[in-house]
Amino acid sequence: MQTYWPEFLTVALVHLLAVASPGPDFAVMLRQALCQNRRNALLTATGIGAGILVHVCYSLLGIGLLIQQSVLLFSILKVMGALYLTWIAIQCLRARAGGIHVKATPQRRQSGLAALRLGFLTNALNPKATLFFVSLFSVVISPATPIALQAGYGVYMALATGLWFAMVAVFFTLPQVRKGFNRFGHWLDRLMGGVLLVLAGQLLLSTVSGSEPLSVSIPGTDR
């Protein structure tokens, strides 16, 4: 097992850099933490972590490489991801003043399943995550590494991702932090909607123009 420690540490470092990079996951997590209760925010964080397992599974099965090399399949994935981000963005852009007061607007509170599903689909339908994991499993992780160990890497990344976003959830649901956003929280919600809309637009534009490469270098990966 000692032979694989350098590989695992490389995987852990690359994943840390990727998960800390701003992207759809962070934008959705920030909105959830500020506009929902802590329980729902943590469920969304759990969903984001669970979404990692989708990418890990098809990477282990070799399906990820097929998706990466097929312009049609990858385009379909990007369109699906863009449409889902657009739907979330519309919900954010409809935010009203005072909407950040969770206790004052119980009718807006999500069910636990909806919060979990939001995090899961945001990650599972993220084309950048597809590129990241296909590159990770084809460049960093050696084909000679036992499948069980590769699966262990995937479980670690899912847990680490969930933990990272759980910390984000806990921080932004602190009463002191939330209080600071009470006056302009709806504007932040709309800003997150704008960011997600831009990301969705970029995905659709890259699909139409075909300008986005179907491979990505690990050091500069942005999920």
PDB file of N, CA and C in Angstrom, residues 124-196:
ATOM      1  N   ALA A 124     -23.731  16.486 -10.375  1.00  0.00           N
ATOM      2  CA  ALA A 124     -23.798  15.393 -11.350  1.00  0.00           C
ATOM      3  C   ALA A 124     -23.927  15.899 -12.780  1.00  0.00           C
ATOM      4  N   LEU A 125     -24.573  17.067 -12.970  1.00  0.00           N
ATOM      5  CA  LEU A 125     -24.782  17.610 -14.313  1.00  0.00           C
ATOM      6  C   LEU A 125     -23.757  18.681 -14.674  1.00  0.00           C
ATOM      7  N   ASN A 126     -22.669  18.733 -13.928  1.00  0.00           N
ATOM      8  CA  ASN A 126     -21.629  19.735 -14.185  1.00  0.00           C
ATOM      9  C   ASN A 126     -20.607  19.179 -15.180  1.00  0.00           C
ATOM     10  N   PRO A 127     -20.583  19.655 -16.432  1.00  0.00           N
ATOM     11  CA  PRO A 127     -19.645  19.139 -17.430  1.00  0.00           C
ATOM     12  C   PRO A 127     -18.189  19.345 -17.039  1.00  0.00           C
ATOM     13  N   LYS A 128     -17.899  20.419 -16.305  1.00  0.00           N
ATOM     14  CA  LYS A 128     -16.525  20.656 -15.857  1.00  0.00           C
ATOM     15  C   LYS A 128     -16.074  19.532 -14.933  1.00  0.00           C
ATOM     16  N   ALA A 129     -16.994  19.030 -14.137  1.00  0.00           N
ATOM     17  CA  ALA A 129     -16.653  17.911 -13.255  1.00  0.00           C
ATOM     18  C   ALA A 129     -16.362  16.660 -14.075  1.00  0.00           C
ATOM     19  N   THR A 130     -17.100  16.489 -15.177  1.00  0.00           N
ATOM     20  CA  THR A 130     -16.842  15.350 -16.060  1.00  0.00           C
ATOM     21  C   THR A 130     -15.414  15.406 -16.596  1.00  0.00           C
ATOM     22  N   LEU A 131     -15.014  16.569 -17.108  1.00  0.00           N
ATOM     23  CA  LEU A 131     -13.662  16.732 -17.634  1.00  0.00           C
ATOM     24  C   LEU A 131     -12.618  16.509 -16.555  1.00  0.00           C
ATOM     25  N   PHE A 132     -12.901  17.028 -15.372  1.00  0.00           N
ATOM     26  CA  PHE A 132     -11.950  16.893 -14.272  1.00  0.00           C
ATOM     27  C   PHE A 132     -11.708  15.428 -13.922  1.00  0.00           C
ATOM     28  N   PHE A 133     -12.782  14.675 -13.738  1.00  0.00           N
ATOM     29  CA  PHE A 133     -12.619  13.293 -13.285  1.00  0.00           C
ATOM     30  C   PHE A 133     -12.071  12.378 -14.387  1.00  0.00           C
ATOM     31  N   VAL A 134     -12.465  12.633 -15.636  1.00  0.00           N
ATOM     32  CA  VAL A 134     -11.899  11.840 -16.726  1.00  0.00           C
ATOM     33  C   VAL A 134     -10.394  12.085 -16.805  1.00  0.00           C
ATOM     34  N   SER A 135      -9.984  13.345 -16.685  1.00  0.00           N
ATOM     35  CA  SER A 135      -8.558  13.665 -16.719  1.00  0.00           C
ATOM     36  C   SER A 135      -7.834  13.078 -15.511  1.00  0.00           C
ATOM     37  N   LEU A 136      -8.468  13.151 -14.361  1.00  0.00           N
ATOM     38  CA  LEU A 136      -7.859  12.634 -13.141  1.00  0.00           C
ATOM     39  C   LEU A 136      -7.598  11.139 -13.247  1.00  0.00           C
ATOM     40  N   PHE A 137      -8.603  10.405 -13.723  1.00  0.00           N
ATOM     41  CA  PHE A 137      -8.482   8.955 -13.786  1.00  0.00           C
ATOM     42  C   PHE A 137      -7.644   8.485 -14.974  1.00  0.00           C
ATOM     43  N   SER A 138      -7.375   9.370 -15.923  1.00  0.00           N
ATOM     44  CA  SER A 138      -6.572   8.960 -17.075  1.00  0.00           C
ATOM     45  C   SER A 138      -5.143   9.491 -17.027  1.00  0.00           C
ATOM     46  N   VAL A 139      -4.913  10.535 -16.234  1.00  0.00           N
ATOM     47  CA  VAL A 139      -3.581  11.155 -16.186  1.00  0.00           C
ATOM     48  C   VAL A 139      -2.885  10.932 -14.850  1.00  0.00           C
ATOM     49  N   VAL A 140      -3.562  11.230 -13.751  1.00  0.00           N
ATOM     50  CA  VAL A 140      -2.947  11.159 -12.427  1.00  0.00           C
ATOM     51  C   VAL A 140      -2.958   9.738 -11.879  1.00  0.00           C
ATOM     52  N   ILE A 141      -4.095   9.067 -11.983  1.00  0.00           N
ATOM     53  CA  ILE A 141      -4.237   7.723 -11.428  1.00  0.00           C
ATOM     54  C   ILE A 141      -3.780   6.690 -12.459  1.00  0.00           C
ATOM     55  N   SER A 142      -2.832   5.880 -12.076  1.00  0.00           N
ATOM     56  CA  SER A 142      -2.279   4.879 -12.978  1.00  0.00           C
ATOM     57  C   SER A 142      -3.289   3.762 -13.261  1.00  0.00           C
ATOM     58  N   PRO A 143      -3.351   3.274 -14.512  1.00  0.00           N
ATOM     59  CA  PRO A 143      -4.230   2.148 -14.831  1.00  0.00           C
ATOM     60  C   PRO A 143      -3.870   0.894 -14.030  1.00  0.00           C
ATOM     61  N   ALA A 144      -2.627   0.845 -13.540  1.00  0.00           N
ATOM     62  CA  ALA A 144      -2.186  -0.316 -12.769  1.00  0.00           C
ATOM     63  C   ALA A 144      -2.689  -0.292 -11.330  1.00  0.00           C
ATOM     64  N   THR A 145      -3.211   0.852 -10.911  1.00  0.00           N
ATOM     65  CA  THR A 145      -3.751   0.955  -9.553  1.00  0.00           C
ATOM     66  C   THR A 145      -4.989   0.067  -9.427  1.00  0.00           C
ATOM     67  N   PRO A 146      -5.052  -0.775  -8.402  1.00  0.00           N
ATOM     68  CA  PRO A 146      -6.213  -1.659  -8.231  1.00  0.00           C
ATOM     69  C   PRO A 146      -7.534  -0.889  -8.246  1.00  0.00           C
ATOM     70  N   ILE A 147      -8.550  -1.482  -8.867  1.00  0.00           N
ATOM     71  CA  ILE A 147      -9.857  -0.837  -8.971  1.00  0.00           C
ATOM     72  C   ILE A 147     -10.419  -0.489  -7.593  1.00  0.00           C
ATOM     73  N   ALA A 148     -10.216  -1.394  -6.630  1.00  0.00           N
ATOM     74  CA  ALA A 148     -10.715  -1.136  -5.274  1.00  0.00           C
ATOM     75  C   ALA A 148     -10.083   0.118  -4.696  1.00  0.00           C
ATOM     76  N   LEU A 149      -8.796   0.314  -4.982  1.00  0.00           N
ATOM     77  CA  LEU A 149      -8.103   1.506  -4.474  1.00  0.00           C
ATOM     78  C   LEU A 149      -8.577   2.755  -5.197  1.00  0.00           C
ATOM     79  N   GLN A 150      -8.799   2.638  -6.497  1.00  0.00           N
ATOM     80  CA  GLN A 150      -9.329   3.770  -7.253  1.00  0.00           C
ATOM     81  C   GLN A 150     -10.707   4.170  -6.722  1.00  0.00           C
ATOM     82  N   ALA A 151     -11.518   3.156  -6.415  1.00  0.00           N
ATOM     83  CA  ALA A 151     -12.836   3.430  -5.839  1.00  0.00           C
ATOM     84  C   ALA A 151     -12.686   4.113  -4.485  1.00  0.00           C
ATOM     85  N   GLY A 152     -11.647   3.694  -3.736  1.00  0.00           N
ATOM     86  CA  GLY A 152     -11.366   4.341  -2.449  1.00  0.00           C
ATOM     87  C   GLY A 152     -11.021   5.805  -2.622  1.00  0.00           C
ATOM     88  N   TYR A 153     -10.255   6.129  -3.673  1.00  0.00           N
ATOM     89  CA  TYR A 153      -9.965   7.531  -3.982  1.00  0.00           C
ATOM     90  C   TYR A 153     -11.278   8.295  -4.201  1.00  0.00           C
ATOM     91  N   GLY A 154     -12.186   7.658  -4.946  1.00  0.00           N
ATOM     92  CA  GLY A 154     -13.458   8.302  -5.245  1.00  0.00           C
ATOM     93  C   GLY A 154     -14.283   8.557  -3.996  1.00  0.00           C
ATOM     94  N   VAL A 155     -14.324   7.577  -3.101  1.00  0.00           N
ATOM     95  CA  VAL A 155     -15.057   7.750  -1.845  1.00  0.00           C
ATOM     96  C   VAL A 155     -14.439   8.872  -1.024  1.00  0.00           C
ATOM     97  N   TYR A 156     -13.108   8.918  -1.006  1.00  0.00           N
ATOM     98  CA  TYR A 156     -12.430  10.007  -0.274  1.00  0.00           C
ATOM     99  C   TYR A 156     -12.838  11.363  -0.846  1.00  0.00           C
ATOM    100  N   MET A 157     -12.818  11.491  -2.174  1.00  0.00           N
ATOM    101  CA  MET A 157     -13.155  12.775  -2.791  1.00  0.00           C
ATOM    102  C   MET A 157     -14.607  13.164  -2.524  1.00  0.00           C
ATOM    103  N   ALA A 158     -15.504  12.170  -2.505  1.00  0.00           N
ATOM    104  CA  ALA A 158     -16.907  12.460  -2.200  1.00  0.00           C
ATOM    105  C   ALA A 158     -17.053  12.966  -0.768  1.00  0.00           C
ATOM    106  N   LEU A 159     -16.378  12.299   0.158  1.00  0.00           N
ATOM    107  CA  LEU A 159     -16.443  12.710   1.569  1.00  0.00           C
ATOM    108  C   LEU A 159     -15.798  14.074   1.773  1.00  0.00           C
ATOM    109  N   ALA A 160     -14.633  14.288   1.128  1.00  0.00           N
ATOM    110  CA  ALA A 160     -13.931  15.565   1.278  1.00  0.00           C
ATOM    111  C   ALA A 160     -14.750  16.709   0.702  1.00  0.00           C
ATOM    112  N   THR A 161     -15.401  16.462  -0.436  1.00  0.00           N
ATOM    113  CA  THR A 161     -16.251  17.490  -1.045  1.00  0.00           C
ATOM    114  C   THR A 161     -17.432  17.820  -0.145  1.00  0.00           C
ATOM    115  N   GLY A 162     -18.084  16.775   0.364  1.00  0.00           N
ATOM    116  CA  GLY A 162     -19.210  16.997   1.263  1.00  0.00           C
ATOM    117  C   GLY A 162     -18.799  17.759   2.509  1.00  0.00           C
ATOM    118  N   LEU A 163     -17.626  17.421   3.061  1.00  0.00           N
ATOM    119  CA  LEU A 163     -17.141  18.098   4.259  1.00  0.00           C
ATOM    120  C   LEU A 163     -16.825  19.561   3.985  1.00  0.00           C
ATOM    121  N   TRP A 164     -16.202  19.831   2.835  1.00  0.00           N
ATOM    122  CA  TRP A 164     -15.861  21.213   2.480  1.00  0.00           C
ATOM    123  C   TRP A 164     -17.129  22.072   2.399  1.00  0.00           C
ATOM    124  N   PHE A 165     -18.124  21.584   1.688  1.00  0.00           N
ATOM    125  CA  PHE A 165     -19.346  22.375   1.537  1.00  0.00           C
ATOM    126  C   PHE A 165     -20.186  22.388   2.813  1.00  0.00           C
ATOM    127  N   ALA A 166     -20.010  21.383   3.656  1.00  0.00           N
ATOM    128  CA  ALA A 166     -20.676  21.416   4.963  1.00  0.00           C
ATOM    129  C   ALA A 166     -20.100  22.546   5.804  1.00  0.00           C
ATOM    130  N   MET A 167     -18.785  22.742   5.732  1.00  0.00           N
ATOM    131  CA  MET A 167     -18.157  23.852   6.461  1.00  0.00           C
ATOM    132  C   MET A 167     -18.638  25.192   5.919  1.00  0.00           C
ATOM    133  N   VAL A 168     -18.789  25.276   4.582  1.00  0.00           N
ATOM    134  CA  VAL A 168     -19.337  26.494   3.980  1.00  0.00           C
ATOM    135  C   VAL A 168     -20.757  26.735   4.498  1.00  0.00           C
ATOM    136  N   ALA A 169     -21.540  25.651   4.572  1.00  0.00           N
ATOM    137  CA  ALA A 169     -22.923  25.746   5.046  1.00  0.00           C
ATOM    138  C   ALA A 169     -22.973  26.224   6.489  1.00  0.00           C
ATOM    139  N   VAL A 170     -22.145  25.644   7.337  1.00  0.00           N
ATOM    140  CA  VAL A 170     -22.148  26.009   8.759  1.00  0.00           C
ATOM    141  C   VAL A 170     -21.746  27.468   8.936  1.00  0.00           C
ATOM    142  N   PHE A 171     -20.719  27.895   8.199  1.00  0.00           N
ATOM    143  CA  PHE A 171     -20.242  29.277   8.348  1.00  0.00           C
ATOM    144  C   PHE A 171     -21.309  30.287   7.942  1.00  0.00           C
ATOM    145  N   PHE A 172     -21.924  30.076   6.778  1.00  0.00           N
ATOM    146  CA  PHE A 172     -22.872  31.066   6.275  1.00  0.00           C
ATOM    147  C   PHE A 172     -24.259  30.939   6.901  1.00  0.00           C
ATOM    148  N   THR A 173     -24.456  29.924   7.739  1.00  0.00           N
ATOM    149  CA  THR A 173     -25.716  29.861   8.485  1.00  0.00           C
ATOM    150  C   THR A 173     -25.539  30.342   9.926  1.00  0.00           C
ATOM    151  N   LEU A 174     -24.341  30.798  10.274  1.00  0.00           N
ATOM    152  CA  LEU A 174     -24.146  31.384  11.597  1.00  0.00           C
ATOM    153  C   LEU A 174     -25.008  32.643  11.724  1.00  0.00           C
ATOM    154  N   PRO A 175     -25.689  32.826  12.848  1.00  0.00           N
ATOM    155  CA  PRO A 175     -26.565  34.004  13.011  1.00  0.00           C
ATOM    156  C   PRO A 175     -25.841  35.323  12.746  1.00  0.00           C
ATOM    157  N   GLN A 176     -24.580  35.424  13.202  1.00  0.00           N
ATOM    158  CA  GLN A 176     -23.835  36.661  13.009  1.00  0.00           C
ATOM    159  C   GLN A 176     -23.582  36.931  11.534  1.00  0.00           C
ATOM    160  N   VAL A 177     -23.249  35.882  10.796  1.00  0.00           N
ATOM    161  CA  VAL A 177     -22.979  36.039   9.363  1.00  0.00           C
ATOM    162  C   VAL A 177     -24.265  36.351   8.619  1.00  0.00           C
ATOM    163  N   ARG A 178     -25.315  35.596   8.911  1.00  0.00           N
ATOM    164  CA  ARG A 178     -26.591  35.814   8.227  1.00  0.00           C
ATOM    165  C   ARG A 178     -27.142  37.205   8.528  1.00  0.00           C
ATOM    166  N   LYS A 179     -26.936  37.676   9.741  1.00  0.00           N
ATOM    167  CA  LYS A 179     -27.424  39.002  10.107  1.00  0.00           C
ATOM    168  C   LYS A 179     -26.797  40.071   9.234  1.00  0.00           C
ATOM    169  N   GLY A 180     -25.524  39.862   8.886  1.00  0.00           N
ATOM    170  CA  GLY A 180     -24.830  40.837   8.050  1.00  0.00           C
ATOM    171  C   GLY A 180     -25.387  40.904   6.640  1.00  0.00           C
ATOM    172  N   PHE A 181     -26.111  39.863   6.212  1.00  0.00           N
ATOM    173  CA  PHE A 181     -26.673  39.838   4.864  1.00  0.00           C
ATOM    174  C   PHE A 181     -28.158  40.189   4.834  1.00  0.00           C
ATOM    175  N   ASN A 182     -28.738  40.481   5.981  1.00  0.00           N
ATOM    176  CA  ASN A 182     -30.183  40.702   6.041  1.00  0.00           C
ATOM    177  C   ASN A 182     -30.657  41.843   5.145  1.00  0.00           C
ATOM    178  N   ARG A 183     -29.868  42.931   5.111  1.00  0.00           N
ATOM    179  CA  ARG A 183     -30.317  44.109   4.375  1.00  0.00           C
ATOM    180  C   ARG A 183     -30.173  43.972   2.873  1.00  0.00           C
ATOM    181  N   PHE A 184     -29.140  43.262   2.441  1.00  0.00           N
ATOM    182  CA  PHE A 184     -28.917  43.163   1.001  1.00  0.00           C
ATOM    183  C   PHE A 184     -28.807  41.716   0.533  1.00  0.00           C
ATOM    184  N   GLY A 185     -29.363  40.809   1.333  1.00  0.00           N
ATOM    185  CA  GLY A 185     -29.279  39.394   0.982  1.00  0.00           C
ATOM    186  C   GLY A 185     -29.937  39.066  -0.343  1.00  0.00           C
ATOM    187  N   HIS A 186     -31.071  39.742  -0.643  1.00  0.00           N
ATOM    188  CA  HIS A 186     -31.755  39.453  -1.902  1.00  0.00           C
ATOM    189  C   HIS A 186     -30.927  39.864  -3.110  1.00  0.00           C
ATOM    190  N   TRP A 187     -30.098  40.918  -2.909  1.00  0.00           N
ATOM    191  CA  TRP A 187     -29.220  41.325  -4.007  1.00  0.00           C
ATOM    192  C   TRP A 187     -28.122  40.282  -4.230  1.00  0.00           C
ATOM    193  N   LEU A 188     -27.633  39.689  -3.133  1.00  0.00           N
ATOM    194  CA  LEU A 188     -26.643  38.623  -3.260  1.00  0.00           C
ATOM    195  C   LEU A 188     -27.269  37.418  -3.951  1.00  0.00           C
ATOM    196  N   ASP A 189     -28.516  37.138  -3.594  1.00  0.00           N
ATOM    197  CA  ASP A 189     -29.239  36.027  -4.229  1.00  0.00           C
ATOM    198  C   ASP A 189     -29.332  36.268  -5.735  1.00  0.00           C
ATOM    199  N   ARG A 190     -29.658  37.502  -6.106  1.00  0.00           N
ATOM    200  CA  ARG A 190     -29.759  37.832  -7.528  1.00  0.00           C
ATOM    201  C   ARG A 190     -28.392  37.782  -8.201  1.00  0.00           C
ATOM    202  N   LEU A 191     -27.362  38.185  -7.464  1.00  0.00           N
ATOM    203  CA  LEU A 191     -26.003  38.110  -8.008  1.00  0.00           C
ATOM    204  C   LEU A 191     -25.627  36.661  -8.299  1.00  0.00           C
ATOM    205  N   MET A 192     -25.949  35.760  -7.367  1.00  0.00           N
ATOM    206  CA  MET A 192     -25.674  34.342  -7.589  1.00  0.00           C
ATOM    207  C   MET A 192     -26.445  33.834  -8.809  1.00  0.00           C
ATOM    208  N   GLY A 193     -27.677  34.343  -8.969  1.00  0.00           N
ATOM    209  CA  GLY A 193     -28.467  33.973 -10.142  1.00  0.00           C
ATOM    210  C   GLY A 193     -27.796  34.437 -11.422  1.00  0.00           C
ATOM    211  N   GLY A 194     -27.251  35.664 -11.386  1.00  0.00           N
ATOM    212  CA  GLY A 194     -26.544  36.188 -12.551  1.00  0.00           C
ATOM    213  C   GLY A 194     -25.308  35.371 -12.881  1.00  0.00           C
ATOM    214  N   VAL A 195     -24.572  34.971 -11.833  1.00  0.00           N
ATOM    215  CA  VAL A 195     -23.370  34.155 -12.033  1.00  0.00           C
ATOM    216  C   VAL A 195     -23.734  32.819 -12.669  1.00  0.00           C
ATOM    217  N   LEU A 196     -24.771  32.182 -12.143  1.00  0.00           N
ATOM    218  CA  LEU A 196     -25.202  30.895 -12.688  1.00  0.00           C
ATOM    219  C   LEU A 196     -25.702  31.035 -14.122  1.00  0.00           C
TER     220      LEU A 196
END
